[in-house]
Tab-separated table of C-alpha atoms in Angstrom:
chain	number	residue	atom	x	y	z
A	1	MET	CA	24.411	12.209	-23.634
A	2	GLY	CA	21.479	9.826	-24.012
A	3	ARG	CA	22.163	8.189	-20.675
A	4	ALA	CA	22.382	11.514	-18.840
A	5	VAL	CA	19.158	12.769	-20.382
A	6	LEU	CA	17.351	9.542	-19.616
A	7	SER	CA	18.566	9.572	-15.996
A	8	GLN	CA	17.258	13.095	-15.575
A	9	PHE	CA	13.945	12.076	-17.114
A	10	LEU	CA	13.622	9.133	-14.698
A	11	ILE	CA	14.209	11.309	-11.652
A	12	LEU	CA	11.749	13.970	-12.740
A	13	SER	CA	9.095	11.501	-13.804
A	14	ASN	CA	9.074	8.890	-11.054
A	15	SER	CA	5.453	9.653	-10.202
A	16	SER	CA	4.242	9.268	-13.757
A	17	PRO	CA	1.779	6.425	-14.450
A	18	ARG	CA	2.951	6.328	-18.055
A	19	LEU	CA	6.560	6.009	-17.007
A	20	SER	CA	5.996	3.259	-14.455
A	21	SER	CA	3.964	1.359	-17.008
A	22	SER	CA	6.694	1.586	-19.613
A	23	LEU	CA	9.319	0.432	-17.131
A	24	SER	CA	7.353	-2.681	-16.254
A	25	CYS	CA	8.297	-4.464	-19.473
A	26	GLY	CA	10.514	-7.508	-19.250
A	27	GLY	CA	14.127	-7.759	-20.241
A	28	LEU	CA	15.882	-5.323	-17.898
A	29	GLN	CA	18.720	-7.080	-16.154
A	30	SER	CA	21.398	-5.846	-13.777
A	31	LYS	CA	23.134	-6.979	-10.640
A	32	TYR	CA	21.222	-4.372	-8.666
A	33	LEU	CA	17.774	-4.986	-10.101
A	34	LYS	CA	17.721	-8.752	-9.700
A	35	ARG	CA	19.232	-9.111	-6.223
A	36	PRO	CA	17.075	-11.362	-3.986
A	37	GLY	CA	14.920	-9.423	-1.598
A	38	PHE	CA	15.206	-6.120	-3.376
A	39	ILE	CA	13.781	-4.358	-6.412
A	40	ARG	CA	13.443	-6.054	-9.763
A	41	PRO	CA	11.665	-5.300	-13.009
A	42	ALA	CA	8.402	-7.050	-13.793
A	43	VAL	CA	8.382	-9.801	-16.389
A	44	ASN	CA	5.812	-9.725	-19.169
A	45	GLY	CA	3.587	-7.383	-17.221
A	46	ASP	CA	3.593	-9.478	-14.048
A	47	ASN	CA	3.715	-7.566	-10.785
A	48	GLY	CA	6.805	-9.337	-9.597
A	49	ALA	CA	6.680	-12.478	-7.452
A	50	GLY	CA	3.021	-12.026	-6.656
A	51	PHE	CA	3.339	-8.412	-5.551
A	52	ARG	CA	0.071	-6.667	-4.944
A	53	CYS	CA	-0.132	-3.131	-3.682
A	54	CYS	CA	-3.139	-3.259	-1.406
A	55	CYS	CA	-3.435	0.464	-0.955
A	56	SER	CA	-1.106	1.633	-3.681
A	57	VAL	CA	-0.474	5.318	-3.863
A	58	SER	CA	-1.804	7.633	-6.517
A	59	LEU	CA	0.962	8.199	-9.018
A	60	SER	CA	0.306	11.910	-9.252
A	61	GLN	CA	1.464	14.325	-6.597
A	62	PRO	CA	-0.943	14.341	-3.628
A	63	ALA	CA	-3.053	17.342	-2.865
A	64	VAL	CA	-1.751	19.502	-0.053
A	65	PRO	CA	-3.941	18.592	2.936
A	66	GLU	CA	-6.150	21.158	4.545
A	67	THR	CA	-4.835	22.493	7.814
A	68	SER	CA	-6.906	23.393	10.822
A	69	SER	CA	-6.301	25.656	13.772
A	70	SER	CA	-5.254	22.608	15.802
A	71	SER	CA	-2.694	21.636	13.132
A	72	VAL	CA	-3.962	18.046	13.155
A	73	ARG	CA	-2.824	16.284	10.005
A	74	LYS	CA	-5.099	14.174	7.872
A	75	ARG	CA	-4.278	10.482	8.033
A	76	ILE	CA	-3.309	8.039	5.287
A	77	VAL	CA	-2.605	4.303	5.517
A	78	SER	CA	-0.962	2.241	2.806
A	79	GLY	CA	0.739	-1.119	2.471
A	80	VAL	CA	2.060	-3.841	0.204
A	81	GLN	CA	2.262	-7.598	0.501
A	82	PRO	CA	5.555	-9.149	1.570
A	83	THR	CA	7.433	-10.682	-1.341
A	84	GLY	CA	11.013	-11.538	-2.132
A	85	ALA	CA	11.197	-8.554	-4.477
A	86	ILE	CA	9.265	-5.440	-5.386
A	87	HIS	CA	9.270	-4.638	-9.060
A	88	LEU	CA	10.617	-1.409	-10.429
A	89	GLY	CA	7.328	0.077	-11.583
A	90	ASN	CA	5.883	-0.064	-8.084
A	91	TYR	CA	9.019	1.456	-6.603
A	92	LEU	CA	8.860	4.384	-9.012
A	93	GLY	CA	5.134	4.706	-8.411
A	94	ALA	CA	3.837	3.633	-5.022
A	95	ILE	CA	6.674	3.397	-2.512
A	96	LYS	CA	8.674	6.312	-3.907
A	97	ASN	CA	5.660	8.579	-3.544
A	98	TRP	CA	5.227	7.627	0.090
A	99	ILE	CA	8.173	9.910	0.742
A	100	ASN	CA	6.041	12.858	-0.366
A	101	LEU	CA	3.029	11.694	1.629
A	102	GLN	CA	4.881	11.404	4.925
A	103	ASP	CA	5.725	15.112	4.792
A	104	LEU	CA	2.096	16.120	4.297
A	105	TYR	CA	0.033	13.599	6.250
A	106	ASP	CA	-0.041	11.457	9.362
A	107	THR	CA	1.066	8.231	7.678
A	108	LEU	CA	1.074	4.553	8.573
A	109	PHE	CA	2.844	2.166	6.200
A	110	PHE	CA	2.579	-1.534	6.869
A	111	ILE	CA	3.412	-4.914	5.400
A	112	VAL	CA	0.140	-6.743	4.775
A	113	ASP	CA	1.246	-10.284	5.559
A	114	LEU	CA	-2.304	-11.447	6.319
A	115	HIS	CA	-3.284	-10.628	2.749
A	116	ALA	CA	-0.368	-12.710	1.488
A	117	ILE	CA	-2.002	-15.992	2.557
A	118	THR	CA	-5.200	-15.625	0.517
A	119	LEU	CA	-3.547	-17.748	-2.176
A	120	PRO	CA	-1.031	-20.627	-1.819
A	121	TYR	CA	2.290	-19.366	-0.456
A	122	ASP	CA	5.641	-20.616	0.837
A	123	THR	CA	5.555	-20.770	4.637
A	124	GLN	CA	9.353	-20.888	4.755
A	125	GLU	CA	9.600	-17.558	2.956
A	126	LEU	CA	6.807	-15.461	4.520
A	127	SER	CA	8.766	-14.203	7.531
A	128	LYS	CA	11.874	-13.463	5.465
A	129	ALA	CA	9.890	-11.661	2.798
A	130	THR	CA	8.160	-9.583	5.460
A	131	ARG	CA	11.496	-8.382	6.834
A	132	ASN	CA	12.818	-7.718	3.328
A	133	THR	CA	9.799	-5.603	2.478
A	134	ALA	CA	10.140	-3.572	5.675
A	135	ALA	CA	13.803	-2.950	4.867
A	136	ILE	CA	12.840	-1.787	1.375
A	137	TYR	CA	10.395	0.736	2.859
A	138	LEU	CA	13.177	2.240	4.939
A	139	ALA	CA	15.778	2.070	2.185
A	140	CYS	CA	13.479	3.956	-0.160
A	141	GLY	CA	13.271	6.806	2.329
A	142	VAL	CA	10.342	6.164	4.664
A	143	ASP	CA	11.253	8.161	7.772
A	144	THR	CA	10.168	6.567	11.056
A	145	SER	CA	10.143	9.966	12.748
A	146	LYS	CA	7.321	10.902	10.372
A	147	ALA	CA	5.603	7.590	9.594
A	148	SER	CA	4.811	4.399	11.497
A	149	VAL	CA	6.123	1.222	9.862
A	150	PHE	CA	4.740	-2.095	11.098
A	151	VAL	CA	3.577	-5.580	10.184
A	152	GLN	CA	-0.165	-6.115	9.788
A	153	SER	CA	-0.316	-9.324	11.848
A	154	HIS	CA	1.480	-7.589	14.740
A	155	VAL	CA	-1.655	-5.528	15.353
A	156	ARG	CA	-4.353	-8.065	16.164
A	157	ALA	CA	-7.151	-5.544	15.850
A	158	HIS	CA	-6.986	-6.010	12.058
A	159	VAL	CA	-8.381	-9.535	12.319
A	160	GLU	CA	-10.862	-8.757	15.100
A	161	LEU	CA	-12.403	-5.832	13.245
A	162	MET	CA	-12.557	-7.876	10.060
A	163	TRP	CA	-14.785	-10.425	11.807
A	164	LEU	CA	-17.077	-7.717	13.156
A	165	LEU	CA	-17.324	-6.095	9.737
A	166	SER	CA	-18.003	-9.485	8.143
A	167	SER	CA	-21.175	-9.845	10.204
A	168	ALA	CA	-22.578	-6.759	8.478
A	169	THR	CA	-21.229	-7.384	4.967
A	170	PRO	CA	-23.837	-8.704	2.503
A	171	ILE	CA	-22.474	-11.703	0.632
A	172	GLY	CA	-23.661	-10.129	-2.607
A	173	TRP	CA	-21.208	-7.282	-2.135
A	174	LEU	CA	-18.326	-9.740	-2.081
A	175	ASN	CA	-19.596	-11.869	-4.949
A	176	ARG	CA	-19.435	-8.902	-7.291
A	177	MET	CA	-15.758	-8.215	-6.622
A	178	ILE	CA	-13.979	-8.499	-9.967
A	179	GLN	CA	-10.636	-9.699	-8.583
A	180	PHE	CA	-12.294	-12.606	-6.767
A	181	LYS	CA	-14.129	-13.682	-9.894
A	182	GLU	CA	-10.980	-13.609	-11.997
A	183	LYS	CA	-8.709	-15.405	-9.537
A	184	SER	CA	-11.234	-18.049	-8.512
A	185	ARG	CA	-11.950	-18.827	-12.152
A	186	LYS	CA	-8.262	-19.322	-12.860
A	187	ALA	CA	-7.487	-21.364	-9.752
A	188	GLY	CA	-10.684	-23.426	-9.553
A	189	ASP	CA	-13.080	-23.719	-6.614
A	190	GLU	CA	-11.140	-26.477	-4.867
A	191	ASN	CA	-7.985	-24.361	-4.797
A	192	VAL	CA	-9.573	-21.140	-3.558
A	193	GLY	CA	-10.062	-20.477	0.149
A	194	VAL	CA	-12.738	-18.330	1.743
A	195	ALA	CA	-10.036	-15.762	2.539
A	196	LEU	CA	-9.888	-14.774	-1.124
A	197	LEU	CA	-13.587	-13.924	-1.021
A	198	THR	CA	-13.343	-11.990	2.252
A	199	TYR	CA	-10.101	-10.253	1.300
A	200	PRO	CA	-11.894	-6.908	0.708
A	201	VAL	CA	-13.335	-7.015	4.242
A	202	LEU	CA	-9.845	-7.331	5.688
A	203	MET	CA	-8.788	-4.434	3.493
A	204	ALA	CA	-11.692	-2.408	4.858
A	205	SER	CA	-10.534	-3.271	8.357
A	206	ASP	CA	-7.002	-2.103	7.500
A	207	ILE	CA	-8.364	1.288	6.503
A	208	LEU	CA	-11.196	1.875	8.973
A	209	LEU	CA	-9.187	0.861	12.047
A	210	TYR	CA	-7.077	3.990	11.736
A	211	GLN	CA	-9.901	6.420	10.968
A	212	SER	CA	-8.188	7.179	7.678
A	213	ASP	CA	-9.093	10.406	5.936
A	214	PHE	CA	-7.680	9.438	2.546
A	215	VAL	CA	-6.780	6.195	0.831
A	216	PRO	CA	-4.311	6.193	-2.063
A	217	VAL	CA	-5.684	3.673	-4.536
A	218	GLY	CA	-4.517	2.052	-7.744
A	219	GLU	CA	-6.783	1.199	-10.660
A	220	ASP	CA	-7.282	-2.387	-9.459
A	221	GLN	CA	-8.320	-1.330	-5.947
A	222	LYS	CA	-11.004	1.268	-6.663
A	223	GLN	CA	-13.794	-1.262	-6.279
A	224	HIS	CA	-12.435	-2.371	-2.912
A	225	LEU	CA	-12.327	1.205	-1.669
A	226	GLU	CA	-15.958	1.655	-2.635
A	227	LEU	CA	-16.810	-1.418	-0.573
A	228	THR	CA	-14.861	0.055	2.359
A	229	ARG	CA	-16.825	3.282	2.129
A	230	GLU	CA	-20.122	1.397	1.906
A	231	LEU	CA	-19.200	-0.708	4.925
A	232	ALA	CA	-18.277	2.354	6.978
A	233	GLU	CA	-21.611	3.959	6.169
A	234	ARG	CA	-23.488	0.729	6.870
A	235	ILE	CA	-21.887	0.244	10.299
A	236	ASN	CA	-22.451	3.891	11.165
A	237	TYR	CA	-26.123	3.503	10.252
A	238	LEU	CA	-26.685	0.157	12.003
A	239	TYR	CA	-24.806	0.839	15.219
A	240	GLY	CA	-23.810	4.508	15.409
A	241	GLY	CA	-25.624	7.670	16.394
A	242	ARG	CA	-28.163	7.478	19.203
A	243	LYS	CA	-28.016	3.690	19.311
A	244	TRP	CA	-24.367	3.851	20.308
A	245	LYS	CA	-24.995	6.664	22.783
A	246	LYS	CA	-27.652	4.616	24.573
A	247	LEU	CA	-24.981	1.969	25.167
A	248	GLY	CA	-22.712	4.506	26.842
A	249	GLY	CA	-20.765	5.584	23.788
A	250	ARG	CA	-20.151	9.055	22.462
A	251	GLY	CA	-22.695	8.666	19.664
A	252	GLY	CA	-22.266	9.935	16.137
A	253	ALA	CA	-20.254	8.138	13.469
A	254	ILE	CA	-18.172	5.130	14.494
A	255	PHE	CA	-15.958	5.295	11.391
A	256	LYS	CA	-14.734	8.054	9.181
A	257	VAL	CA	-15.775	7.421	5.594
A	258	PRO	CA	-12.438	7.589	3.726
A	259	GLU	CA	-11.982	9.485	0.515
A	260	PRO	CA	-9.706	8.470	-2.362
A	261	LEU	CA	-6.539	10.525	-2.641
A	262	ILE	CA	-7.145	12.945	-5.485
A	263	PRO	CA	-4.262	14.714	-7.264
A	264	PRO	CA	-4.392	18.505	-7.232
A	265	ALA	CA	-6.017	20.447	-10.035
A	266	GLY	CA	-3.625	20.926	-12.891
A	267	ALA	CA	-1.470	17.912	-12.026
A	268	ARG	CA	-0.348	16.196	-15.198
A	269	VAL	CA	1.787	13.395	-16.449
A	270	MET	CA	4.930	14.313	-18.344
A	271	SER	CA	3.939	13.871	-21.964
A	272	LEU	CA	5.639	14.149	-25.313
A	273	SER	CA	4.712	17.841	-25.337
A	274	ASP	CA	7.234	18.320	-22.519
A	275	GLY	CA	10.607	19.653	-23.646
A	276	LEU	CA	12.655	17.059	-21.774
A	277	SER	CA	10.469	14.255	-23.081
A	278	LYS	CA	11.015	15.462	-26.643
A	279	GLU	CA	14.749	15.490	-26.028
A	280	VAL	CA	14.585	11.887	-24.775
A	281	VAL	CA	12.602	10.859	-27.856
A	282	ARG	CA	15.142	12.469	-30.187
A	283	GLU	CA	18.004	10.732	-28.367
A	284	CYS	CA	16.351	7.312	-28.406
A	285	GLN	CA	14.222	7.187	-31.553
A	286	ASP	CA	16.985	5.777	-33.753
A	287	MET	CA	18.146	3.157	-31.240
A	288	ASN	CA	17.311	-0.512	-31.587
A	289	TRP	CA	15.811	-2.311	-28.559
A	290	GLY	CA	19.127	-3.805	-27.475
A	291	THR	CA	20.842	-0.421	-27.332
A	292	PHE	CA	17.911	1.256	-25.616
A	293	LYS	CA	17.615	-1.559	-23.046
A	294	THR	CA	21.277	-1.182	-22.093
A	295	LEU	CA	20.941	2.594	-21.808
A	296	LEU	CA	17.818	2.326	-19.690
A	297	THR	CA	19.277	-0.348	-17.407
A	298	ASP	CA	22.457	1.650	-16.779
A	299	SER	CA	20.407	4.737	-15.940
A	300	LEU	CA	18.236	2.804	-13.517
A	301	VAL	CA	21.258	1.265	-11.817
A	302	ASP	CA	22.644	4.753	-11.167
A	303	HIS	CA	19.288	5.823	-9.741
A	304	LEU	CA	18.767	2.790	-7.487
A	305	HIS	CA	22.314	2.077	-6.336
A	306	PRO	CA	22.100	4.286	-3.197
A	307	ILE	CA	18.862	2.559	-2.215
A	308	GLN	CA	20.457	-0.868	-2.656
A	309	ALA	CA	23.346	0.140	-0.385
A	310	ARG	CA	20.959	1.417	2.283
A	311	TYR	CA	18.874	-1.762	2.012
A	312	GLU	CA	21.927	-3.961	2.611
A	313	GLU	CA	22.794	-1.895	5.682
A	314	ILE	CA	19.286	-2.166	7.152
A	315	ILE	CA	18.688	-5.862	6.458
A	316	SER	CA	21.989	-6.755	8.118
A	317	ASP	CA	21.006	-4.972	11.351
A	318	SER	CA	18.259	-7.192	12.759
A	319	ALA	CA	18.032	-5.342	16.066
A	320	TYR	CA	17.414	-2.023	14.346
A	321	LEU	CA	14.780	-3.426	11.978
A	322	ASP	CA	12.986	-5.289	14.773
A	323	GLY	CA	12.971	-2.109	16.835
A	324	VAL	CA	11.416	-0.099	14.016
A	325	LEU	CA	8.661	-2.685	13.518
A	326	GLU	CA	7.979	-2.953	17.251
A	327	GLU	CA	7.739	0.797	17.699
A	328	GLY	CA	5.485	1.069	14.667
A	329	ALA	CA	3.193	-1.705	15.914
A	330	VAL	CA	2.853	-0.070	19.339
A	331	LYS	CA	1.874	3.267	17.794
A	332	ALA	CA	-0.528	1.631	15.360
A	333	ALA	CA	-2.124	-0.543	18.048
A	334	ALA	CA	-2.899	2.491	20.199
A	335	ILE	CA	-5.020	3.940	17.379
A	336	ALA	CA	-6.482	0.606	16.273
A	337	ASP	CA	-7.483	-0.539	19.766
A	338	ALA	CA	-9.379	2.682	20.437
A	339	THR	CA	-11.402	2.170	17.247
A	340	LEU	CA	-11.972	-1.517	17.973
A	341	ASN	CA	-13.213	-0.834	21.504
A	342	ASN	CA	-15.727	1.665	20.124
A	343	VAL	CA	-17.020	-0.915	17.651
A	344	TYR	CA	-17.384	-3.592	20.327
A	345	GLN	CA	-19.288	-1.128	22.513
A	346	ALA	CA	-21.546	0.071	19.709
A	347	MET	CA	-22.349	-3.537	18.706
A	348	GLY	CA	-23.421	-4.377	22.252
A	349	PHE	CA	-20.618	-6.688	23.435
A	350	LEU	CA	-19.910	-7.274	27.112
A	351	ARG	CA	-16.400	-6.052	27.584
A	352	ARG	CA	-13.897	-7.738	29.868
A	353	ARG	CA	-13.179	-5.902	33.093
A	354	MET	CA	-9.449	-5.255	33.341
A	355	LYS	CA	-7.900	-5.268	36.835
């Protein structure tokens, strides 16, 4: 009975921050969880092969977006770095919840390969890991009829807008970023590239390019979102409004100032006051760690096995996966290029005349 109860608890609680935290402990092993290129548990609190969720989703259910008479959906962008594996906690938290988001919002999910080179990396593995991550998105249930799936470097506007934003970003804003301080201290100045310092500007570009209404953020990314909001307001002030209109633009704000995704009022994490949680506690309280680990692993295998099968199907069909990424990049580029052209115009650049 313990296994059945625990399986039910996992399914009902996959958006729970407390649950994903508890599942990130080391020691879970199975043929499905440790397969190369798929989902694995974290080890000793590590995110799993350098995984960082750059725009990781809120682990509570998203608020139902407001609808207008034109039925235009609010937009959300989110992405993770390409790695050989994505650990279980982030599957149960971030990627799994994307399935809910794509039904409520205009969504763009991408693999942030440009972010993956801010620290030393294996050039032989980057392309493979990028494909693996895209396949995981689809295997987990991202629906390409509802969401665009693409690779960050396939839309060149990300890098171009980053450079333009960099010209208006005070260096002091970047120096106060906590993640940069921590990582540069650990690695040493000689081993840290400028990209690690300017990483938040690229993240701002990722968000502002698509005129995002909301940004799902994790605890470690809140500071970066604040910088994105400050940059949007700064660019709007320096180059928007009447200044832009005098240059032939539409005037007004160049960028939307994105808001963090806030869970609805009354949303809560399943706690020990919940009846099912109490049942799980009663079933497991007398178990030793070895018994509990086996029970938990078996339950997770049952939950993830269909996703593993779908992943194997997708990764073996290169033409299909390439087509998904190409289609996603084309859709994303159409939005990104429109934003980028507005920024170039507002900043006074002479634009190339296309024949």
